[in-house]
Coordinates of C-alpha atoms and ligand atoms in Angstrom, one line a residue:
M1 CA 116.0 78.7 91.9
I2 CA 113.5 81.1 93.3
Y3 CA 111.0 79.6 95.7
A4 CA 107.8 81.6 95.5
D5 CA 105.3 79.1 97.0
N6 CA 105.5 79.8 100.7
A7 CA 101.7 79.7 101.0
A8 CA 101.9 76.0 100.2
T9 CA 104.7 75.3 102.6
T10 CA 107.9 77.0 103.9
Q11 CA 111.4 75.7 104.3
M12 CA 112.2 74.9 108.0
S13 CA 114.4 77.6 109.6
D14 CA 117.8 76.5 110.9
T15 CA 116.6 77.4 114.4
A16 CA 113.5 75.1 114.1
L17 CA 115.6 72.3 112.6
A18 CA 118.2 72.6 115.4
T19 CA 115.5 72.6 118.0
M20 CA 113.9 69.6 116.5
T21 CA 117.0 67.5 116.4
A22 CA 118.1 68.6 119.8
V23 CA 114.8 67.6 121.4
M24 CA 114.7 64.2 119.5
K25 CA 118.2 63.4 120.7
E26 CA 118.1 64.7 124.3
T27 CA 114.5 65.0 125.4
W28 CA 113.0 61.9 123.8
G29 CA 111.0 60.8 126.8
N30 CA 107.2 60.5 126.9
P31 CA 105.8 63.6 128.6
S32 CA 103.3 61.5 130.5
S33 CA 106.1 59.5 132.2
L34 CA 107.0 60.5 135.7
Y35 CA 110.7 59.9 135.6
G36 CA 113.4 62.4 134.6
V37 CA 113.5 62.1 130.8
G38 CA 109.7 62.1 130.6
Q39 CA 109.4 65.1 132.9
R40 CA 112.0 67.0 130.8
A41 CA 109.9 66.3 127.7
K42 CA 106.9 67.6 129.6
E43 CA 108.8 70.8 130.4
V44 CA 109.8 71.3 126.7
L45 CA 106.1 70.9 125.8
E46 CA 104.9 73.4 128.4
E47 CA 107.6 75.9 127.5
A48 CA 106.5 75.7 123.9
R49 CA 102.9 76.2 124.9
A50 CA 103.8 79.3 127.0
T51 CA 105.9 80.7 124.1
I52 CA 103.1 80.3 121.6
A53 CA 100.4 81.6 124.0
D54 CA 102.4 84.7 124.8
I55 CA 102.9 85.6 121.1
I56 CA 99.2 85.6 120.3
G57 CA 98.1 87.1 123.5
A58 CA 96.6 83.9 125.0
E59 CA 97.1 81.9 128.1
P60 CA 99.1 78.6 127.9
R61 CA 96.1 76.5 128.9
E62 CA 94.2 78.0 125.9
I63 CA 96.6 76.3 123.4
L64 CA 96.0 72.8 122.2
F65 CA 98.6 71.1 120.0
T66 CA 97.3 69.3 116.9
S67 CA 98.7 67.7 113.8
G68 CA 98.3 70.9 111.8
G69 CA 95.9 73.5 110.5
S70 CA 93.4 71.0 109.1
E71 CA 92.9 69.2 112.4
A72 CA 92.6 72.5 114.3
D73 CA 89.9 73.7 111.8
N74 CA 88.0 70.4 112.1
Q75 CA 88.2 70.4 115.9
A76 CA 87.2 74.1 116.3
I77 CA 84.1 73.8 114.0
L78 CA 83.0 70.4 115.3
S79 CA 83.3 71.6 118.9
A80 CA 81.2 74.7 118.3
A81 CA 78.6 72.5 116.5
R82 CA 78.4 70.1 119.4
L83 CA 78.0 73.0 121.8
G84 CA 75.4 74.6 119.6
E85 CA 73.2 71.7 119.1
K86 CA 72.8 71.2 122.8
S87 CA 70.8 74.5 122.8
G88 CA 69.1 73.9 119.5
K89 CA 71.5 76.2 117.6
K90 CA 72.4 74.5 114.3
H91 CA 73.3 77.4 112.1
I92 CA 76.9 78.4 111.1
V93 CA 78.1 81.5 109.2
S94 CA 81.2 81.2 107.0
S95 CA 82.4 82.3 103.6
A96 CA 82.8 80.7 100.2
F97 CA 86.6 81.2 100.0
E98 CA 87.5 79.3 103.1
H99 CA 90.1 76.5 103.0
H100 CA 88.7 73.1 102.3
A101 CA 89.5 72.0 105.9
V102 CA 86.7 74.4 106.9
L103 CA 84.3 74.0 103.9
H104 CA 84.4 70.2 103.9
T105 CA 83.8 70.1 107.7
L106 CA 80.8 72.4 107.1
K107 CA 79.6 70.0 104.4
R108 CA 79.7 67.2 106.9
L109 CA 77.7 69.2 109.4
E110 CA 75.1 70.1 106.7
A111 CA 74.7 66.4 106.1
E112 CA 73.9 66.1 109.9
G113 CA 71.2 68.8 109.6
F114 CA 73.1 72.0 110.3
Q115 CA 72.5 75.0 108.1
V116 CA 75.3 77.1 106.7
T117 CA 75.2 80.6 105.4
L118 CA 78.2 81.7 103.3
V119 CA 78.6 85.5 103.3
D120 CA 79.7 87.1 100.1
V121 CA 83.4 87.7 99.3
H122 CA 83.5 90.9 97.4
S123 CA 85.6 91.4 94.2
D124 CA 88.4 93.0 96.3
G125 CA 88.7 89.6 98.2
L126 CA 87.3 91.1 101.4
I127 CA 84.3 90.2 103.6
R128 CA 82.1 93.0 104.9
P129 CA 81.5 92.8 108.7
E130 CA 78.0 94.2 108.3
E131 CA 77.1 91.3 106.1
V132 CA 78.3 88.9 108.7
R133 CA 76.1 90.7 111.2
D134 CA 73.1 90.3 108.9
A135 CA 73.8 86.6 108.4
I136 CA 73.8 85.9 112.2
R137 CA 70.5 84.4 113.3
E138 CA 68.9 83.4 116.7
D139 CA 70.1 79.9 116.1
T140 CA 73.7 80.7 115.0
C141 CA 76.3 78.8 117.0
L142 CA 79.4 79.8 115.1
V143 CA 81.0 82.3 112.7
T144 CA 84.1 80.9 111.0
I145 CA 86.0 83.3 108.7
M146 CA 89.6 83.0 107.7
Y147 CA 92.2 85.6 108.8
A148 CA 94.0 85.7 105.5
N149 CA 93.2 83.8 102.4
N150 CA 95.7 81.2 101.2
E151 CA 95.3 82.0 97.5
I152 CA 94.8 85.7 97.2
G153 CA 96.3 86.7 100.5
T154 CA 93.6 89.2 101.5
I155 CA 93.4 90.0 105.2
Q156 CA 89.9 90.1 106.6
P157 CA 88.5 92.6 109.1
I158 CA 88.9 90.1 111.9
R159 CA 88.6 92.6 114.8
E160 CA 85.3 94.0 113.5
I161 CA 83.9 90.6 112.8
G162 CA 85.0 89.5 116.3
E163 CA 83.3 92.5 117.9
I164 CA 80.0 91.6 116.2
C165 CA 80.2 88.0 117.3
R166 CA 81.0 89.1 120.9
E167 CA 78.0 91.5 120.8
K168 CA 75.7 88.7 119.4
K169 CA 77.1 86.1 121.8
V170 CA 78.2 83.8 118.9
L171 CA 81.4 81.9 118.9
F172 CA 84.0 83.2 116.5
H173 CA 86.7 80.9 114.9
T174 CA 89.3 82.1 112.5
D175 CA 91.6 79.9 110.3
A176 CA 94.7 82.0 110.8
V177 CA 97.1 79.4 109.2
Q178 CA 98.3 82.0 106.6
A179 CA 98.5 84.8 109.1
V180 CA 100.3 83.5 112.2
G181 CA 104.0 84.4 112.1
H182 CA 103.4 86.8 109.3
V183 CA 101.1 89.5 110.7
P184 CA 100.7 90.6 114.4
I185 CA 97.8 88.8 116.1
D186 CA 96.3 89.4 119.5
V187 CA 93.4 87.0 120.1
K188 CA 92.0 89.0 123.0
A189 CA 92.1 92.4 121.4
E190 CA 90.6 91.0 118.2
N191 CA 87.8 89.1 120.0
I192 CA 88.8 85.8 118.6
D193 CA 87.4 82.7 120.5
M194 CA 89.2 80.0 118.5
L195 CA 92.1 80.2 116.1
S196 CA 93.9 77.6 113.9
A197 CA 97.6 77.7 113.0
S198 CA 100.1 75.4 111.3
A199 CA 103.8 75.3 111.9
H200 CA 104.9 74.5 108.3
K201 CA 103.4 77.8 107.1
F202 CA 105.9 79.8 109.3
H203 CA 109.1 77.9 108.8
G204 CA 108.4 75.1 111.3
P205 CA 107.9 71.4 110.6
K206 CA 105.0 69.8 108.8
G207 CA 102.5 67.7 110.7
V208 CA 102.2 70.0 113.7
G209 CA 100.0 73.0 114.6
F210 CA 97.8 74.4 117.3
L211 CA 94.3 75.4 118.1
Y212 CA 93.7 78.3 120.4
A213 CA 90.4 78.1 122.2
R214 CA 89.4 80.7 124.8
K215 CA 89.1 79.2 128.3
G216 CA 85.6 78.1 129.0
I217 CA 85.0 76.7 125.5
R218 CA 84.5 73.0 125.8
L219 CA 86.3 71.3 123.0
T220 CA 85.2 68.0 121.5
S221 CA 88.1 65.6 120.9
L222 CA 88.5 64.1 117.5
I223 CA 90.8 61.4 118.7
E224 CA 90.0 59.1 121.6
G225 CA 92.6 57.5 123.8
G226 CA 94.8 58.8 126.6
A227 CA 94.4 62.0 128.6
Q228 CA 97.0 64.1 126.8
E229 CA 96.1 67.8 126.1
R230 CA 93.7 67.9 129.0
G231 CA 91.8 65.0 127.5
K232 CA 91.0 66.9 124.3
R233 CA 93.6 65.3 122.0
A234 CA 94.7 61.8 122.7
G235 CA 98.1 60.4 121.6
T236 CA 101.6 60.9 122.7
E237 CA 102.6 64.4 121.9
N238 CA 104.9 65.3 119.0
V239 CA 107.4 66.9 121.4
A240 CA 110.2 67.7 118.9
G241 CA 107.7 69.1 116.4
I242 CA 106.0 71.2 118.9
A243 CA 109.3 72.6 120.3
A244 CA 110.4 73.4 116.7
M245 CA 107.0 75.1 116.0
A246 CA 107.5 77.3 119.1
A247 CA 111.1 78.1 118.1
A248 CA 110.0 79.0 114.5
L249 CA 107.2 81.2 115.7
R250 CA 109.4 83.0 118.2
E251 CA 111.9 83.7 115.4
E252 CA 109.3 84.9 112.9
N253 CA 107.7 87.0 115.6
A254 CA 111.0 88.6 116.4
H255 CA 111.7 89.5 112.8
M256 CA 108.1 90.2 111.8
A257 CA 108.3 94.0 111.2
E258 CA 111.5 93.9 109.2
N259 CA 110.3 90.9 107.1
A260 CA 107.0 92.5 106.5
A261 CA 108.6 95.8 105.4
H262 CA 110.9 94.0 102.9
L263 CA 108.2 91.6 101.6
T264 CA 105.7 94.5 101.1
E265 CA 108.3 96.4 99.1
M266 CA 109.1 93.3 96.9
R267 CA 105.4 92.4 96.6
D268 CA 104.6 95.9 95.3
L269 CA 107.5 95.8 92.9
L270 CA 106.2 92.4 91.6
I271 CA 102.6 93.7 91.3
A272 CA 103.8 96.8 89.4
G273 CA 105.9 94.6 87.1
L274 CA 103.2 92.1 86.3
R275 CA 100.7 94.9 85.6
G276 CA 102.8 95.6 82.5
I277 CA 101.4 92.4 81.0
P278 CA 98.2 93.3 79.0
H279 CA 94.9 91.6 79.8
G280 CA 95.9 90.6 83.3
D281 CA 94.6 91.7 86.7
L282 CA 95.6 91.4 90.3
N283 CA 93.3 89.3 92.4
G284 CA 92.3 90.8 95.7
D285 CA 92.9 94.2 97.2
A286 CA 96.4 95.6 96.5
R287 CA 97.0 96.8 100.1
R288 CA 94.9 94.7 102.4
R289 CA 96.9 91.5 101.7
L290 CA 99.7 89.5 103.2
P291 CA 103.1 91.1 102.7
G292 CA 104.3 88.1 100.6
N293 CA 101.2 87.4 98.4
V294 CA 100.8 88.2 94.7
N295 CA 98.0 86.6 92.7
F296 CA 97.2 87.5 89.1
C297 CA 94.9 86.2 86.4
F298 CA 96.0 86.4 82.8
E299 CA 93.4 86.0 80.1
G300 CA 93.9 83.4 77.4
I301 CA 96.2 81.0 79.2
E302 CA 96.1 78.0 81.5
G303 CA 97.7 78.5 84.9
E304 CA 99.0 75.0 84.9
S305 CA 101.0 75.4 81.7
L306 CA 102.4 78.7 83.1
L307 CA 103.6 77.0 86.2
L308 CA 105.3 74.2 84.4
L309 CA 107.2 76.6 82.1
L310 CA 108.1 78.8 85.1
D311 CA 109.5 75.7 86.8
D312 CA 111.7 75.1 83.8
K313 CA 113.1 78.6 84.4
G314 CA 113.8 77.8 88.0
I315 CA 110.8 79.6 89.5
Q316 CA 108.5 77.7 91.8
A317 CA 105.0 79.1 92.0
S318 CA 101.4 77.9 92.1
S319 CA 98.1 78.5 90.4
G320 CA 96.3 78.7 93.7
S321 CA 95.9 76.2 96.4
A322 CA 98.2 73.2 96.5
C323 CA 95.2 71.2 97.6
T324 CA 93.4 71.8 94.3
S325 CA 96.3 71.1 92.0
G326 CA 95.6 68.2 89.9
D327 CA 92.0 69.3 90.0
L328 CA 90.6 70.6 86.7
D329 CA 88.0 72.9 88.3
P330 CA 89.1 76.5 88.6
S331 CA 89.9 77.7 92.1
H332 CA 86.8 78.1 94.4
V333 CA 88.5 81.2 95.8
L334 CA 88.7 83.0 92.4
L335 CA 85.1 82.0 91.6
A336 CA 84.1 83.4 95.0
I337 CA 85.5 86.8 94.2
G338 CA 83.6 86.8 90.9
R339 CA 86.2 85.7 88.3
V340 CA 84.5 83.8 85.5
H341 CA 85.8 80.3 84.7
D342 CA 88.0 81.2 81.7
V343 CA 89.7 84.0 83.6
A344 CA 90.1 81.9 86.8
H345 CA 91.9 79.2 84.9
G346 CA 94.7 81.6 84.1
S347 CA 95.8 82.3 87.6
L348 CA 99.3 82.6 89.1
R349 CA 100.1 82.8 92.8
L350 CA 103.5 83.9 93.9
S351 CA 104.0 83.7 97.7
I352 CA 107.5 85.1 98.3
G353 CA 109.7 84.7 101.3
P354 CA 112.0 87.1 103.1
E355 CA 115.1 85.9 101.2
I356 CA 113.8 87.5 97.9
T357 CA 115.8 90.3 96.3
A358 CA 114.9 93.0 93.8
E359 CA 116.9 91.1 91.3
D360 CA 114.7 88.0 91.8
V361 CA 111.6 90.2 91.3
K362 CA 113.1 91.3 88.0
T363 CA 113.8 87.7 87.0
I364 CA 110.2 86.7 87.9
V365 CA 108.6 89.6 86.0
G366 CA 110.7 88.8 83.0
A367 CA 110.0 85.1 83.0
V368 CA 106.2 85.5 83.6
T369 CA 106.0 88.1 80.8
E370 CA 107.8 85.8 78.4
V371 CA 105.9 82.7 79.3
V372 CA 102.5 84.4 79.2
T373 CA 103.3 85.8 75.7
Y374 CA 104.6 82.4 74.5
L375 CA 101.5 80.5 75.8
R376 CA 99.1 83.1 74.2
G377 CA 100.9 82.4 70.9
F378 CA 99.1 79.1 70.5
S379 CA 96.1 79.5 72.7
P380 CA 92.8 79.2 70.7
I381 CA 91.0 81.4 73.3
W382 CA 93.6 84.1 72.8
R383 CA 93.1 83.8 69.0
D384 CA 89.4 84.3 69.4
L385 CA 90.0 87.3 71.7
M386 CA 92.4 88.9 69.3
S387 CA 90.1 88.4 66.3
G388 CA 87.2 89.9 68.2
K389 CA 85.2 86.6 68.2
K390 CA 85.3 86.7 71.9
E391 CA 85.4 89.8 74.1
F392 CA 88.2 90.6 76.5
I393 CA 87.1 90.5 80.2
L394 CA 90.4 91.9 81.6
Ligands
PLP401 C1 97.8 75.2 104.8 C2 96.4 75.6 105.3 C3 95.6 74.8 106.0 C4 96.0 73.4 106.3 O1 97.1 73.3 107.2 P1 97.8 71.8 107.4 O2 98.8 72.0 108.5 O3 98.5 71.6 106.1 O4 96.8 70.8 107.7 C5 94.4 75.3 106.5 N1 94.0 76.5 106.2 C6 94.8 77.4 105.5 C7 94.3 78.8 105.2 C8 96.0 76.9 105.0 O5 96.8 77.8 104.2

C-alpha cells in the first residue's frame, strides 16, 4: 500500500504515540488540581506549550490549545471580528481558496453584517500581496490568508502580506495547518498575528491543535466554562494529545530539512512522470508548493472514479479536500484558480510522506497512467473531445 493522502491526515509517529500513552498512564491528573498528579499534568502541558512556542518563534503564553485547526480558525476570525466591531470595523479580507473552516466562519459573519472581500487566487495558485493591499479599507479589521493550500499545496507570500498588514495596522491571521511541521515558520519574522495549526497534519493525534495569538490580542472564547487556557478555552485540557502534538512537532522540526529535500525530489519525479499523460496539467505553481504536494487535472475523466481504481491498486489518494468528498460540486479551490467545471472534476491530489521511495513514484505514475487511459476509454466527454465535437482545454 502507498499512502499518498497526508494532506487529509497523517499517521501518528511512534514518538507521538509513545508520548500519548505514557502521559495517559502516568500523568493522568487534572492540570487544574493542586496535588501532585495534577501538577505534573500541568507541567506536561506547559512544557508542550513552550516547545511549540519555541519552534514557531512565539512566546509560550501566545499559544492556546484547541481541538484542532477548525476550532483555531473559528476562534481567530471571530476574535478579530469582535475586536473590529467595537471600533466600527466590519470588513475582512480573505481569499476564495481558503479552507471551509475559514470560509464558513466568514459566511456566518456576513450574515451578522460584516463585509468580506475575497482577493483573487491567480492561475498559479498564488495570491498577490499588492492585491491584498488594494483590498484593505479604512474599516478592515482582519486579513486571513492561508499559509499553504490544502488541495494544491501552493505556499503564499505570507511575509509580504504580513508586512502590508503591519503597515496598515490590520490584524493578520493565517491558517497554517498544512504548513506547520513541513516548512519553517517564524511568526515574528513573518509578521503573523494569529496562526492556526492541527496536530494530525504533522504526525500527531487527531482532535488537538493550537492557535498562536500575538500577546495583546484579546481572544473571544468559543466555549464557556472553567478558566482553563487563561479563560479563553474552557474545558479540561487534552493533556496526552497536547503532549503528543508537541512531541510530533519537535520530531518533524528536527527532520524538516532532510524530509523536505527528499519529498521535493520525489514530488518533482512524480510531476515529471504524470506530465507524460496527455491532456493533463499540474495545478498550482511547480516550485512554490509544499514539498509533498502534487495535484493534477486530467481532461475527460472523473476524479472520484480515478481514486477508487487507484485504491484497488493499493494507492490511497484524493481528488482534493477530504471535506468535500461525497460532494458532487467540483473543488472550490480548483474553480478559484480558474479551472472550468469539466476540468476541475478530473482532479487528483497526491500528498506524499517521507517514507516514499523512487520505486513508489514509478508505481504511482504507472498506475495513474493506466487508470486514466482506461477511464477515458468509456468516457462520453473523452469521445466528444477525440471526435472534435468538443475542444480540448488542457
Ligand atoms: C485539515 C485542515 C483544517 C482543519 O483542521 P482539523 O484539525 O481537521 O479541524 C483547516 N485548515 C486546513 C488548511 C487544513 O488542511
